[in-house]
Amino acid sequence: MPFYSKRDLQFQLFENLQVLELTQFEHFKDHSAETFQMVIEAAAKIAETSLYPLLTEMDRDEPQLVNGKIRVHAGMKKIIRQFGEDGWINATFSYDEGGQQLPNTLHMAAGFIFQAANYSASVYPFLTTGAANLIRTFGNKELNEKFTPNMYSGKWQGTMALTEPDAGSSLSDLSTMAIPTEIKGIYKIKGQKIYISCGDHDACENVIHLMLARIQGAPLGVKGISLFVVPQKRVSNGESNDVLTEGVYHKMGYKGAPIAHLMIGSNDGCEGYLVGEANKGLAYMFQMMNEARVGVGMNAAAIGTAAYYASLAYAKERPQGRKIGEKDPSQPQVPIIQHADVKRMLLFQKSITEGSLSLLLYCSKLGDIAHTAEGLEKEEAALLLDFLTPIAKSYPSEMCCLTTSTAVQVLGGAGYTTDFPVEQYYREARIHPIHEGTTGIHGLDLLGRKAIMQEGKALKLFVSEISKAILQAKNIPAIKGHGEKLEKYLQRAQQTVGHLFTKAGKNHEAYLADATLFLEYTGILTIAWQWLKQAITAQEQLDLGNAENAFYQGKIMCLRYFFEYELVKMDALGKRLMAEDMPTLEMKEDWF
């Protein structure tokens, strides 16, 4: 059963995104269409032969804590080593570090394939990529040489250890302590961490935690947070570093990857290595978190995509009922895909997942430009990416909870059983509105920070990019009307933002009270923009008489669907954002 579309990924990368433009930069000059295709084909092979076959097994045989160690599926050791040996973990790093200087856009596209095949299995190696990236970026040469080679090879697992029982989203309240020792740069670490993805398992030789802690005597709040490398086992002799696994959490989905509760320094024997400067840990960690946020959006889009293709295959094969007006019971039943409401459910899934994928790859390309370009091009790419990150994380995360639910609905009663994979996809999608900052946090980030930063420069860039696509569409007769429609919604959105800014001057709490709704509002506008861009690319091919008529017509129909069924939701959201009545502020606790 297909779990993604190879054709659509080709379209997204090479036709719509023009990813080959990245090879104009010195850093990526050794790459070409051929090397990019090799990456995509290699990812597909691993996904099809190693990851997808274990999808159901890893869900049923979830991790267990056995004698103080988390046991995971036996196939994971081979998979992690395969990712290491094939160079996936450090593919985006420089040649000097053994990497391939691969654009992150291609790495993300490969990740999309892995995640659609088996989300749980895909998590292990790419967590290590993020952790190693922090060490190589902010750590000294000694730390780099001590830890990253075995992380790149897949022998050692990397993690991001932030959350504590009393410090989730509010990291300023973390209490894990770091006590200086006689050796410069080495500290005794003491505390506990919860919900640590891949925080312990038996498919690797060591686990390397990138951990936030507060040096004894450091300021309270975010200004006193430092970043440490805390290995589970000491590198010098392989003995315990007093990082003990207290428990493993059992989740509703994403069960194949363990989530650990760690006790650190219970016997005063945990050593951690300071990364970079003291008290700058949160700033360092945000590098990994911001990259991970776009990654979370991609995870959601991948799972939503897999659910869509599972429900599409079922709809083509499942006979049920007859078309409206055909009452003769002697006539054969028709496949359910011929029913308008089933088409609606499939169009909903396709429009959300392919629209989200378009945005996420676009954000990845912005990241590559921000890392390699110079001057104004670099500055604007970084600024636009910063603005789009909360949208790219949250819109796919929230909406793919709905699309995977819709996939279950397409299958009806069969979808609610474990005989089909859609119920697993439905469960696995639900983590993403929580991972790497809840949707509410990102709403506050978008409206409270990103929309006003640099006197609204990022917001102006966002409007400018949408306006470019609108102008382009107006010159294509077949989709001119959609360009004009989006232009009207963009103008209304600008009026809504102006109203909110006015509200901010009067009552900041009221300004931010509906920030999550503003995030949803902006997300719909953003995906509509992405669909207009895809439709421009598709219509140009149709106008040239391209033989792949069905594929491109599917793109145009998704544009029509999204504008008719999803874009119009901005009307109700906009009305709410313009309103003055604030029941969420006036509601009192005892009234609940």
XYZ file of C-alpha atoms in Angstrom:
592
model
C 0.000 0.000 0.000
C 1.463 3.430 -0.898
C 2.070 5.719 2.093
C 2.997 8.837 0.093
C 3.090 10.031 -3.514
C 6.466 9.908 -5.236
C 5.025 11.977 -8.051
C 3.767 14.703 -5.753
C 7.107 14.935 -3.947
C 8.841 15.369 -7.313
C 6.359 18.108 -8.183
C 6.797 19.860 -4.857
C 10.603 19.845 -4.990
C 11.553 20.252 -8.621
C 8.588 21.968 -10.278
C 6.902 24.107 -7.644
C 9.774 24.882 -5.257
C 12.563 24.930 -7.862
C 14.904 23.320 -5.342
C 17.763 23.209 -7.860
C 18.150 26.963 -7.346
C 20.023 26.061 -4.146
C 22.917 24.651 -6.182
C 23.777 28.218 -7.189
C 25.174 28.746 -3.701
C 28.841 27.851 -3.157
C 27.980 25.600 -0.198
C 25.714 23.408 -2.346
C 27.492 23.700 -5.697
C 28.549 20.020 -5.790
C 24.905 18.936 -5.841
C 22.678 18.518 -8.883
C 19.359 17.068 -9.979
C 21.100 13.700 -10.074
C 22.372 13.808 -6.478
C 19.018 15.103 -5.221
C 17.205 12.269 -7.002
C 19.644 9.757 -5.504
C 18.809 11.049 -2.010
C 15.058 10.725 -2.586
C 15.431 7.245 -4.096
C 17.676 6.077 -1.232
C 15.165 7.359 1.303
C 12.331 5.578 -0.486
C 14.234 2.289 -0.456
C 14.932 2.437 3.289
C 11.350 3.462 4.003
C 9.875 0.663 1.924
C 12.217 -2.143 3.006
C 13.149 -1.280 6.619
C 10.648 1.144 8.160
C 7.185 0.462 6.748
C 7.289 -3.312 7.374
C 7.657 -2.605 11.130
C 4.921 0.051 11.360
C 2.294 -2.141 12.996
C 4.731 -4.311 14.970
C 6.283 -1.304 16.694
C 2.847 -0.033 17.640
C 1.778 -3.357 19.151
C 5.105 -4.229 20.811
C 5.659 -0.953 22.624
C 8.745 -0.198 24.772
C 8.921 -1.668 28.270
C 11.128 -0.898 31.261
C 12.960 -4.112 32.147
C 15.489 -4.132 35.002
C 16.138 -0.398 34.740
C 16.543 -0.397 30.937
C 13.966 0.413 28.267
C 13.550 -2.426 25.787
C 12.471 -1.354 22.295
C 11.609 -3.306 19.153
C 14.496 -5.585 18.188
C 14.589 -4.177 14.651
C 15.549 -0.676 15.796
C 19.226 -1.430 16.384
C 19.737 -2.367 12.740
C 17.701 0.625 11.530
C 19.640 3.158 13.619
C 22.973 1.755 12.442
C 21.735 1.825 8.845
C 20.955 5.530 9.184
C 24.409 6.097 10.653
C 26.352 4.033 8.129
C 24.490 5.569 5.171
C 25.286 9.074 6.388
C 21.759 10.311 7.147
C 22.487 11.587 10.658
C 25.126 14.143 9.578
C 24.163 14.524 5.903
C 23.582 18.284 6.186
C 26.905 18.946 7.945
C 30.115 20.054 6.213
C 32.537 17.847 4.306
C 35.126 18.487 7.044
C 32.802 16.786 9.532
C 32.148 13.821 7.282
C 28.839 15.262 6.077
C 27.542 15.748 2.543
C 26.605 19.455 2.703
C 23.129 18.334 1.679
C 20.511 21.101 1.684
C 18.171 20.777 4.614
C 15.307 20.922 2.112
C 16.340 17.524 0.724
C 16.981 16.171 4.208
C 13.460 17.236 5.205
C 11.990 15.668 2.070
C 13.734 12.395 2.913
C 12.472 12.740 6.475
C 8.937 13.140 5.143
C 9.269 9.755 3.418
C 10.651 8.103 6.571
C 7.944 9.609 8.775
C 5.146 8.587 6.430
C 6.534 5.038 6.473
C 7.000 4.714 10.239
C 6.991 7.828 12.394
C 8.264 6.100 15.549
C 11.271 4.580 13.814
C 12.171 7.850 12.092
C 12.470 9.720 15.383
C 15.608 8.001 16.717
C 18.218 9.120 14.129
C 16.931 12.646 13.625
C 16.893 13.385 17.350
C 20.579 12.530 17.218
C 21.055 14.930 14.298
C 19.614 17.792 16.335
C 21.627 17.003 19.453
C 24.882 16.642 17.510
C 24.163 19.913 15.733
C 24.064 21.723 19.080
C 27.414 20.258 20.122
C 29.118 21.077 16.803
C 27.662 24.598 16.725
C 28.200 25.768 20.315
C 30.582 23.241 21.879
C 34.376 23.427 21.806
C 36.645 21.176 19.779
C 37.144 18.767 22.684
C 33.390 18.209 23.131
C 32.990 17.765 19.397
C 35.676 15.120 19.192
C 34.462 13.363 22.317
C 30.827 12.953 21.345
C 29.858 13.571 17.725
C 31.662 10.745 15.839
C 29.740 8.021 17.654
C 26.527 10.005 17.319
C 27.010 10.316 13.559
C 27.641 6.575 13.264
C 24.437 5.656 15.087
C 26.246 3.998 17.991
C 25.087 6.724 20.374
C 21.609 8.230 20.642
C 21.127 11.997 21.054
C 18.256 13.635 22.944
C 16.874 17.009 23.957
C 16.271 16.945 27.733
C 14.222 19.984 28.716
C 10.949 19.148 30.456
C 10.641 18.664 34.229
C 7.633 17.810 36.413
C 7.133 21.493 37.289
C 8.627 23.074 34.169
C 7.010 22.209 30.846
C 6.370 25.161 28.574
C 7.614 27.408 31.396
C 11.289 26.504 31.148
C 12.221 29.496 33.321
C 11.023 27.415 36.289
C 13.332 24.443 35.754
C 15.136 23.245 38.863
C 17.787 20.781 37.633
C 21.047 22.013 39.178
C 24.650 22.064 37.958
C 27.346 22.279 40.622
C 30.894 23.265 39.550
C 33.707 20.757 40.117
C 37.449 21.250 40.334
C 37.719 20.529 36.607
C 36.844 23.469 34.366
C 33.767 22.853 32.229
C 32.616 19.770 34.168
C 29.679 20.006 36.573
C 27.777 17.676 38.880
C 24.206 17.509 37.586
C 21.256 16.809 39.865
C 17.526 16.772 39.069
C 14.948 14.963 36.973
C 13.589 15.164 33.441
C 10.323 13.797 32.062
C 8.912 13.006 28.592
C 12.400 12.611 27.106
C 12.047 11.093 23.630
C 14.480 8.166 23.180
C 15.880 9.082 26.609
C 16.893 5.469 27.177
C 16.772 2.313 25.053
C 18.667 -0.871 24.293
C 19.227 -0.238 20.562
C 22.313 1.923 21.139
C 25.490 1.841 23.224
C 25.061 5.199 24.965
C 22.555 8.042 25.186
C 23.862 11.617 24.961
C 21.509 14.146 26.539
C 21.607 17.824 25.612
C 20.247 18.987 28.948
C 19.170 22.316 30.381
C 20.164 23.012 33.986
C 20.829 25.962 36.272
C 24.378 26.481 37.586
C 24.393 26.886 41.348
C 24.019 30.585 42.145
C 22.843 31.530 38.633
C 20.021 34.082 38.200
C 16.429 32.901 38.380
C 14.360 32.631 35.212
C 15.592 32.151 31.653
C 18.709 34.271 32.260
C 20.199 31.573 34.468
C 19.792 28.511 32.238
C 22.841 26.703 30.846
C 23.242 23.834 28.392
C 25.131 20.634 29.184
C 26.126 17.414 27.484
C 25.155 14.669 29.900
C 25.996 11.126 28.730
C 24.125 8.182 30.201
C 27.439 6.308 30.455
C 30.823 7.878 31.040
C 32.837 8.060 27.858
C 36.110 7.229 29.591
C 35.144 3.806 30.927
C 31.554 3.013 29.906
C 30.359 2.999 33.513
C 27.090 4.552 34.683
C 27.009 8.346 34.814
C 24.208 8.236 37.392
C 21.477 8.942 34.831
C 18.816 6.436 35.853
C 15.601 5.549 34.074
C 12.763 5.878 36.554
C 10.008 4.942 34.128
C 8.710 4.765 30.566
C 5.497 6.515 29.568
C 2.860 4.541 27.700
C 1.276 6.706 25.037
C -1.863 6.705 22.895
C 0.253 6.684 19.725
C 3.831 7.019 18.448
C 4.429 3.994 20.639
C 7.530 2.606 18.965
C 9.783 5.396 20.299
C 10.282 5.386 24.087
C 9.552 8.424 26.259
C 11.579 8.257 29.464
C 11.440 9.664 32.980
C 15.038 10.240 34.083
C 16.539 10.729 37.540
C 19.873 12.538 37.291
C 22.527 12.494 39.998
C 20.511 10.594 42.606
C 23.813 9.230 43.937
C 25.727 12.485 43.358
C 27.639 10.813 40.522
C 26.403 12.547 37.353
C 28.899 14.591 35.354
C 27.841 17.082 32.692
C 29.912 19.132 30.254
C 29.072 22.807 29.804
C 28.258 23.726 26.193
C 29.406 27.216 25.221
C 28.976 29.973 27.783
C 27.166 29.734 31.099
C 23.602 31.099 31.274
C 23.100 31.024 27.498
C 21.601 27.552 27.344
C 18.098 28.491 26.331
C 19.348 30.605 23.430
C 21.449 27.655 22.244
C 18.591 25.217 22.673
C 16.288 27.411 20.632
C 18.404 26.613 17.569
C 17.411 22.991 17.874
C 13.865 23.831 18.936
C 13.187 26.130 15.972
C 14.513 23.548 13.512
C 12.497 20.894 15.347
C 9.314 22.972 15.104
C 9.333 22.879 11.320
C 10.209 19.196 11.701
C 7.134 18.602 13.870
C 4.951 20.141 11.173
C 6.563 17.770 8.674
C 5.928 14.793 10.985
C 2.246 15.705 11.111
C 1.996 16.198 7.356
C 3.707 12.838 6.762
C 1.339 10.940 9.038
C -1.631 12.754 7.510
C -0.342 11.811 4.063
C -0.018 8.129 4.968
C -3.576 8.153 6.346
C -4.841 9.841 3.180
C -3.343 7.218 0.891
C -4.657 4.396 3.079
C -8.191 5.825 2.928
C -7.877 6.573 -0.799
C -6.936 2.948 -1.538
C -9.881 1.719 0.532
C -12.326 4.115 -1.142
C -11.330 2.846 -4.580
C -11.889 -0.792 -3.589
C -14.862 -0.712 -1.200
C -18.257 -1.146 -2.928
C -21.174 0.375 -1.028
C -24.505 1.734 -2.226
C -25.406 3.225 -5.578
C -25.357 6.719 -6.986
C -28.135 9.120 -6.009
C -31.171 8.419 -8.180
C -30.183 4.828 -8.994
C -32.676 2.724 -7.017
C -32.428 -0.632 -8.800
C -31.031 -3.144 -6.224
C -30.175 -5.577 -9.004
C -27.479 -3.210 -10.215
C -23.990 -3.620 -8.701
C -22.871 -1.337 -5.904
C -20.319 1.340 -6.761
C -16.961 1.995 -5.089
C -17.476 4.583 -2.358
C -15.053 6.984 -4.065
C -17.886 7.731 -6.503
C -19.988 9.295 -3.726
C -19.721 13.084 -3.435
C -19.308 13.086 0.340
C -16.437 10.593 0.157
C -14.794 12.769 -2.501
C -15.209 15.690 -0.089
C -13.421 13.773 2.668
C -10.606 12.768 0.332
C -10.253 16.307 -1.053
C -10.072 17.627 2.507
C -7.182 15.300 3.312
C -5.370 15.923 0.039
C -5.702 19.708 0.244
C -4.432 19.881 3.819
C -1.528 17.442 3.490
C -0.224 18.639 0.112
C -0.724 22.270 1.099
C 1.171 21.667 4.325
C 3.987 19.833 2.544
C 4.344 22.772 0.151
C 4.703 25.199 3.072
C 7.144 23.008 4.985
C 9.472 22.488 2.039
C 9.291 26.230 1.320
C 10.332 26.918 4.929
C 13.190 24.431 4.591
C 14.403 26.234 1.478
C 14.255 29.548 3.340
C 16.435 27.949 6.024
C 18.982 26.846 3.451
C 19.072 30.349 1.955
C 19.394 31.930 5.407
C 22.392 29.695 6.159
C 24.227 30.160 2.853
C 23.264 33.466 1.226
C 24.637 36.893 2.080
C 23.320 40.393 2.602
C 19.661 41.257 2.143
C 18.767 37.830 0.684
C 20.057 36.131 3.834
C 18.361 38.611 6.152
C 14.959 38.402 4.484
C 14.986 34.599 4.257
C 15.766 34.329 7.973
C 13.112 36.879 8.886
C 10.377 35.265 6.785
C 11.275 31.822 8.143
C 11.057 33.174 11.681
C 7.578 34.514 10.970
C 6.360 31.314 9.280
C 7.767 28.854 11.852
C 4.817 28.933 14.307
C 2.419 28.518 11.362
C 4.457 25.706 9.779
C 4.540 23.898 13.106
C 0.947 24.405 14.195
C -1.279 24.343 11.100
C -0.230 20.840 9.930
C -0.225 19.599 13.529
C -3.765 20.722 14.277
C -5.239 19.973 10.871
C -3.739 16.499 10.499
C -5.560 15.506 13.664
C -8.676 16.264 11.617
C -7.479 14.671 8.376
C -6.502 11.421 10.079
C -9.909 11.401 11.775
C -11.440 11.875 8.338
C -9.409 8.918 7.045
C -11.002 6.765 9.756
C -14.408 8.086 8.683
C -13.805 7.113 5.053
C -13.330 3.520 6.183
C -16.346 3.646 8.493
C -16.454 0.825 11.034
C -13.400 -0.798 9.455
C -11.405 2.336 10.216
C -12.023 1.915 13.938
C -10.404 -1.524 13.957
C -6.747 -2.518 14.098
C -7.184 -4.412 10.825
C -6.385 -1.162 8.996
C -3.626 1.362 9.757
C -5.761 4.506 9.861
C -6.627 4.143 13.551
C -2.892 4.099 14.313
C -2.319 7.206 12.210
C -5.184 8.926 14.049
C -3.550 8.173 17.407
C -0.065 9.147 16.234
C -1.152 12.498 14.819
C -2.356 13.776 18.189
C 1.100 14.377 19.682
C 2.079 17.109 17.241
C -0.048 19.974 18.602
C 1.817 19.293 21.878
C 5.383 18.578 20.685
C 7.878 21.484 20.661
C 5.467 23.982 22.170
C 1.693 23.712 22.320
C -0.489 25.448 19.765
C -1.331 28.131 22.323
C 2.364 28.900 22.821
C 2.819 29.346 19.076
C -0.235 31.568 18.844
C 1.325 33.858 21.455
C 4.634 33.703 19.580
C 3.075 34.684 16.237
C 0.879 37.526 17.466
C 2.930 38.622 20.459
C 6.401 38.508 18.845
C 6.650 37.650 15.166
C 3.946 39.986 13.861
C 5.518 43.026 15.546
C 9.248 42.244 15.400
C 11.433 44.803 13.631
C 8.435 47.124 13.446
C 6.413 44.597 11.465
C 9.089 43.926 8.837
C 8.498 40.143 8.849
C 4.753 40.641 8.484
C 5.348 42.982 5.533
C 7.600 40.369 3.891
C 4.869 37.768 4.348
C 2.284 40.031 2.699
C 4.730 40.847 -0.095
C 5.343 37.182 -0.935
C 1.627 36.428 -1.071
C 1.100 39.491 -3.264
C 3.709 38.212 -5.734
C 1.783 34.950 -6.189
C -1.497 36.851 -6.562
C 0.004 39.043 -9.286
C 1.317 35.973 -11.092
C -2.069 34.234 -10.899
C -3.859 37.277 -12.314
C -1.902 36.799 -15.535
C -3.171 33.216 -15.953
C -6.807 33.291 -17.171
C -7.771 29.868 -15.726
C -6.896 30.833 -12.151
C -7.182 34.612 -12.300
C -10.365 34.508 -10.209
C -8.626 32.622 -7.418
C -5.849 35.183 -7.343
C -8.423 37.950 -7.012
C -10.236 36.060 -4.255
C -7.054 35.580 -2.261
C -6.252 39.263 -2.720
C -9.540 40.182 -1.024
C -8.805 37.859 1.904
C -5.294 39.265 2.213
C -6.692 42.795 2.378
C -9.186 41.767 5.065
C -6.408 40.057 7.005
C -4.367 43.273 6.961
C -7.393 45.166 8.300
C -7.823 42.551 11.041
C -4.180 42.826 12.064
C -4.522 46.617 12.187
C -7.507 46.276 14.503
C -5.602 43.879 16.752
C -2.627 46.225 16.941
C -5.010 48.978 18.052
C -6.396 46.649 20.713
C -2.850 45.945 21.915
C -2.389 49.584 22.815
C -5.503 49.545 24.998
C -5.401 46.125 26.655
C -2.499 43.738 25.983
C -4.266 40.804 27.635
C -7.267 41.285 25.334
C -4.887 41.580 22.358
C -3.416 38.140 23.049
C -6.555 36.395 24.336
C -7.427 34.995 20.892
C -3.846 34.516 19.686
C -4.542 30.848 18.914
C -7.434 31.864 16.674
C -5.162 34.369 14.950
C -2.685 31.536 14.347
C -5.442 29.449 12.747
C -6.613 32.458 10.715
C -3.108 33.145 9.417
C -2.522 29.441 8.801
C -5.503 29.211 6.450
C -4.283 32.274 4.539
C -0.798 30.771 4.301
C -1.971 27.422 2.919
C -4.262 29.206 0.451
C -1.154 31.053 -0.765
C 0.702 27.751 -1.118
C -2.187 26.295 -3.114
C -2.228 29.288 -5.418
C 1.500 28.747 -6.037
C 0.965 25.041 -6.764
C -1.939 25.856 -9.076
C 0.188 28.368 -10.999
C 2.796 25.669 -11.591
C 0.158 23.087 -12.551
C -1.791 25.411 -14.851
C 1.368 26.408 -16.693
C 1.956 22.721 -17.427
C -1.653 22.225 -18.544
C -1.412 25.240 -20.813
C 1.677 23.680 -22.392
C -0.337 20.526 -23.102
C 1.535 18.350 -20.603
C 0.563 14.706 -20.958
C 0.161 14.270 -17.181
C -3.226 15.901 -17.352
C -4.790 13.983 -14.442
C -2.060 14.892 -11.954
C -2.185 18.592 -12.732
C -5.981 18.653 -12.874
C -5.926 17.169 -9.369
C -3.855 20.147 -8.230
C -6.302 22.628 -9.772
C -9.239 20.850 -8.168
C -7.532 21.012 -4.773
C -7.061 24.754 -5.232
C -10.790 25.048 -5.944
C -11.676 22.873 -2.965
C -9.436 24.723 -0.510
C -10.742 28.124 -1.585
C -14.392 27.002 -1.441
C -14.283 24.931 1.770
C -11.312 26.133 3.864
C -10.423 29.715 2.909
C -13.980 30.833 3.685
C -13.425 29.853 7.339
C -11.399 33.054 7.614
C -14.711 34.949 7.493
C -15.918 33.597 10.834
C -12.470 33.759 12.439
C -11.995 37.312 11.222
C -15.354 38.345 12.687
C -14.309 36.917 16.047
C -10.890 38.629 15.950
C -12.564 41.978 15.210
C -15.065 41.578 18.081
C -14.893 43.403 21.403
C -16.729 40.922 23.628
C -14.123 38.932 25.629
C -15.844 36.071 27.516
C -12.556 34.179 27.973
C -11.179 37.105 29.993
C -14.343 37.749 31.963
C -15.071 34.108 32.855
C -14.291 33.378 36.510
C -12.849 30.143 37.828
C -15.762 29.276 40.120
C -18.254 29.780 37.251
C -16.931 26.658 35.552
